[in-house]
Coordinates of C-alpha atoms and ligand atoms in Angstrom, one line a residue:
M1266 CA 1.7 16.5 -41.9
K1267 CA 3.8 19.4 -39.8
R1268 CA 7.6 18.1 -39.4
L1269 CA 9.2 18.4 -36.1
L1270 CA 13.0 18.3 -35.6
V1271 CA 13.8 17.4 -31.5
I1272 CA 17.8 18.0 -30.4
H1273 CA 19.3 16.8 -27.6
G1274 CA 22.9 18.1 -26.8
P1275 CA 25.6 17.1 -25.1
N1276 CA 24.9 14.7 -22.0
L1277 CA 22.3 14.4 -22.3
N1278 CA 22.5 10.7 -23.8
L1279 CA 23.2 10.0 -20.2
L1280 CA 20.2 11.4 -18.4
G1281 CA 18.7 9.2 -15.8
K1282 CA 22.3 8.4 -14.7
R1283 CA 23.4 12.1 -15.2
E1284 CA 22.6 14.1 -11.7
P1285 CA 19.1 12.9 -11.1
Q1286 CA 18.4 15.3 -8.8
I1287 CA 19.0 18.5 -11.4
Y1288 CA 17.8 16.6 -14.7
G1289 CA 15.3 13.6 -13.3
K1290 CA 14.9 10.1 -13.5
L1291 CA 13.9 9.0 -17.0
T1292 CA 16.3 7.9 -19.3
L1293 CA 16.4 10.3 -23.0
E1294 CA 14.8 6.5 -24.7
E1295 CA 11.7 7.1 -21.7
I1296 CA 12.1 10.8 -22.6
N1297 CA 11.6 10.2 -26.9
K1298 CA 8.8 8.2 -26.3
K1299 CA 6.8 10.8 -24.2
I1300 CA 8.3 13.0 -27.4
E1301 CA 6.2 10.6 -29.7
R1302 CA 3.5 10.7 -28.0
T1303 CA 2.5 14.5 -27.3
A1304 CA 4.4 14.6 -31.8
K1305 CA 0.8 12.1 -32.5
E1306 CA -1.2 13.8 -29.7
E1307 CA -0.8 16.7 -31.6
G1308 CA -0.3 15.4 -35.6
V1309 CA 2.6 16.3 -36.2
S1310 CA 6.1 13.8 -37.2
V1311 CA 8.9 13.6 -35.3
E1312 CA 12.3 13.4 -35.3
V1313 CA 14.9 12.9 -32.8
F1314 CA 18.7 13.7 -32.5
Q1315 CA 21.1 13.7 -29.8
S1316 CA 24.8 14.5 -30.2
N1317 CA 27.6 15.2 -27.5
Y1318 CA 29.4 17.3 -30.8
E1319 CA 28.8 20.6 -31.2
G1320 CA 29.4 20.7 -35.3
E1321 CA 27.1 17.6 -35.5
L1322 CA 24.6 19.7 -34.0
V1323 CA 25.4 22.3 -36.6
T1324 CA 25.4 19.8 -39.5
K1325 CA 21.6 18.3 -38.2
I1326 CA 20.1 21.6 -37.9
Q1327 CA 21.7 22.7 -41.5
E1328 CA 19.8 19.7 -42.5
A1329 CA 16.9 20.8 -41.5
M1330 CA 16.4 23.3 -44.5
G1331 CA 13.4 22.1 -46.1
V1332 CA 13.2 19.2 -44.4
F1333 CA 11.8 20.3 -40.7
D1334 CA 8.8 23.1 -39.9
A1335 CA 10.0 23.9 -36.3
I1336 CA 12.8 22.7 -34.5
V1337 CA 13.3 22.2 -30.4
I1338 CA 15.8 22.4 -28.9
N1339 CA 18.2 21.5 -26.2
P1340 CA 21.6 22.3 -26.7
G1341 CA 22.4 21.4 -23.1
A1342 CA 26.4 22.8 -22.3
Y1343 CA 26.1 24.4 -26.0
T1344 CA 23.6 27.0 -24.8
H1345 CA 26.1 28.9 -22.8
T1346 CA 28.6 29.5 -25.0
S1347 CA 28.0 28.0 -28.9
V1348 CA 27.5 31.2 -31.6
A1349 CA 28.0 28.4 -34.0
I1350 CA 24.7 26.8 -33.3
R1351 CA 23.2 30.2 -33.1
D1352 CA 24.0 31.0 -36.5
A1353 CA 23.5 27.8 -37.4
I1354 CA 19.6 28.5 -36.2
V1355 CA 19.9 32.1 -37.7
A1356 CA 21.1 30.7 -41.4
V1357 CA 18.3 28.1 -41.8
G1358 CA 15.1 30.9 -40.6
I1359 CA 13.4 27.5 -39.3
P1360 CA 11.0 28.6 -35.8
A1361 CA 13.2 27.2 -32.4
V1362 CA 12.1 26.5 -29.2
E1363 CA 14.6 26.8 -27.0
I1364 CA 14.4 24.1 -24.2
H1365 CA 15.7 22.6 -20.8
L1366 CA 14.8 20.2 -18.1
S1367 CA 16.0 22.3 -15.1
N1368 CA 15.3 25.7 -14.7
I1369 CA 19.2 27.9 -16.2
Y1370 CA 17.8 31.0 -14.5
K1371 CA 18.3 29.9 -10.3
R1372 CA 21.7 27.9 -10.9
E1373 CA 25.0 29.1 -11.8
D1374 CA 25.8 31.8 -12.8
F1375 CA 27.0 30.9 -16.1
R1376 CA 24.2 28.9 -16.7
T1377 CA 21.9 32.3 -16.9
K1378 CA 23.1 33.2 -20.3
S1379 CA 22.3 31.3 -23.6
M1380 CA 23.4 31.8 -26.8
L1381 CA 20.3 31.5 -28.3
K1382 CA 17.8 33.7 -26.3
D1383 CA 17.0 36.2 -29.1
V1384 CA 16.9 33.9 -32.2
V1385 CA 14.1 31.6 -30.5
I1386 CA 10.9 31.8 -30.8
G1387 CA 10.8 31.6 -26.3
Q1388 CA 12.8 29.5 -24.3
I1389 CA 10.7 26.6 -21.3
A1390 CA 13.1 25.4 -18.4
G1391 CA 12.5 24.7 -15.6
F1392 CA 10.2 21.7 -15.9
G1393 CA 11.8 18.8 -16.5
V1394 CA 10.5 16.4 -19.2
D1395 CA 7.5 18.4 -19.6
S1396 CA 9.9 21.2 -20.9
Y1397 CA 10.1 19.0 -24.2
L1398 CA 6.4 18.5 -24.0
L1399 CA 5.4 22.2 -23.5
G1400 CA 8.4 23.0 -25.6
I1401 CA 6.7 20.4 -28.7
R1402 CA 2.7 21.8 -27.8
A1403 CA 4.2 25.2 -28.5
A1404 CA 6.0 24.6 -31.4
V1405 CA 3.1 22.9 -32.8
G1406 CA 0.9 26.5 -31.9
I1407 CA 3.9 28.7 -33.7
L1408 CA 2.9 26.6 -37.1
K1409 CA -0.4 26.5 -36.6
R1410 CA -0.2 30.6 -35.9
D1411 CA 1.9 30.9 -39.1
E1412 CA -1.1 29.0 -41.4
Ligands
DQA2333 C1 20.5 21.5 -19.9 C2 21.1 22.7 -18.6 C3 22.5 23.2 -19.2 O1 23.8 24.6 -18.4 C4 23.4 22.0 -18.9 O2 24.7 21.9 -19.5 C5 22.7 20.4 -20.0 C6 21.3 20.5 -19.6 C7 18.6 21.6 -18.8 O3 18.2 21.0 -19.8 O4 18.5 21.4 -17.3 O5 23.4 20.0 -20.4 O6 20.4 22.1 -20.6

């Protein structure tokens, strides 16, 4: 069975309470349940990880080497700033899908820049919780393609 790692970056632990008009009303726990259900449907195992700390996110990506086959990542605000997360994804060489709840391209200018954009397989943004679920399906598609 292929193994998927889903990573939530900073402030995503506040989902449900945080700007629900932008990020939706579902809590992270509710989103994680949907993630688990979709992974089950797709026949892959999934681990979910959230951190507000850049270094912890980097360490988790490093530790994914040899353990996970694909990564689905919402790096939160680190999307726009983190060379370290970008470098970690390149270093481990695990195919990654970048996802965002909101459409980062129709918000503030600073959000239109992604440090990961050219090191991930692709991006999914703007579909709320479905961005995660589409991201999982996209990651599984990549793994099947590579079989
Ligand atoms: C986000 C978009 C980022 O700009 C923001 O900092 C987040 C969430 C999203 O999922 O839409 O924390 O990644």
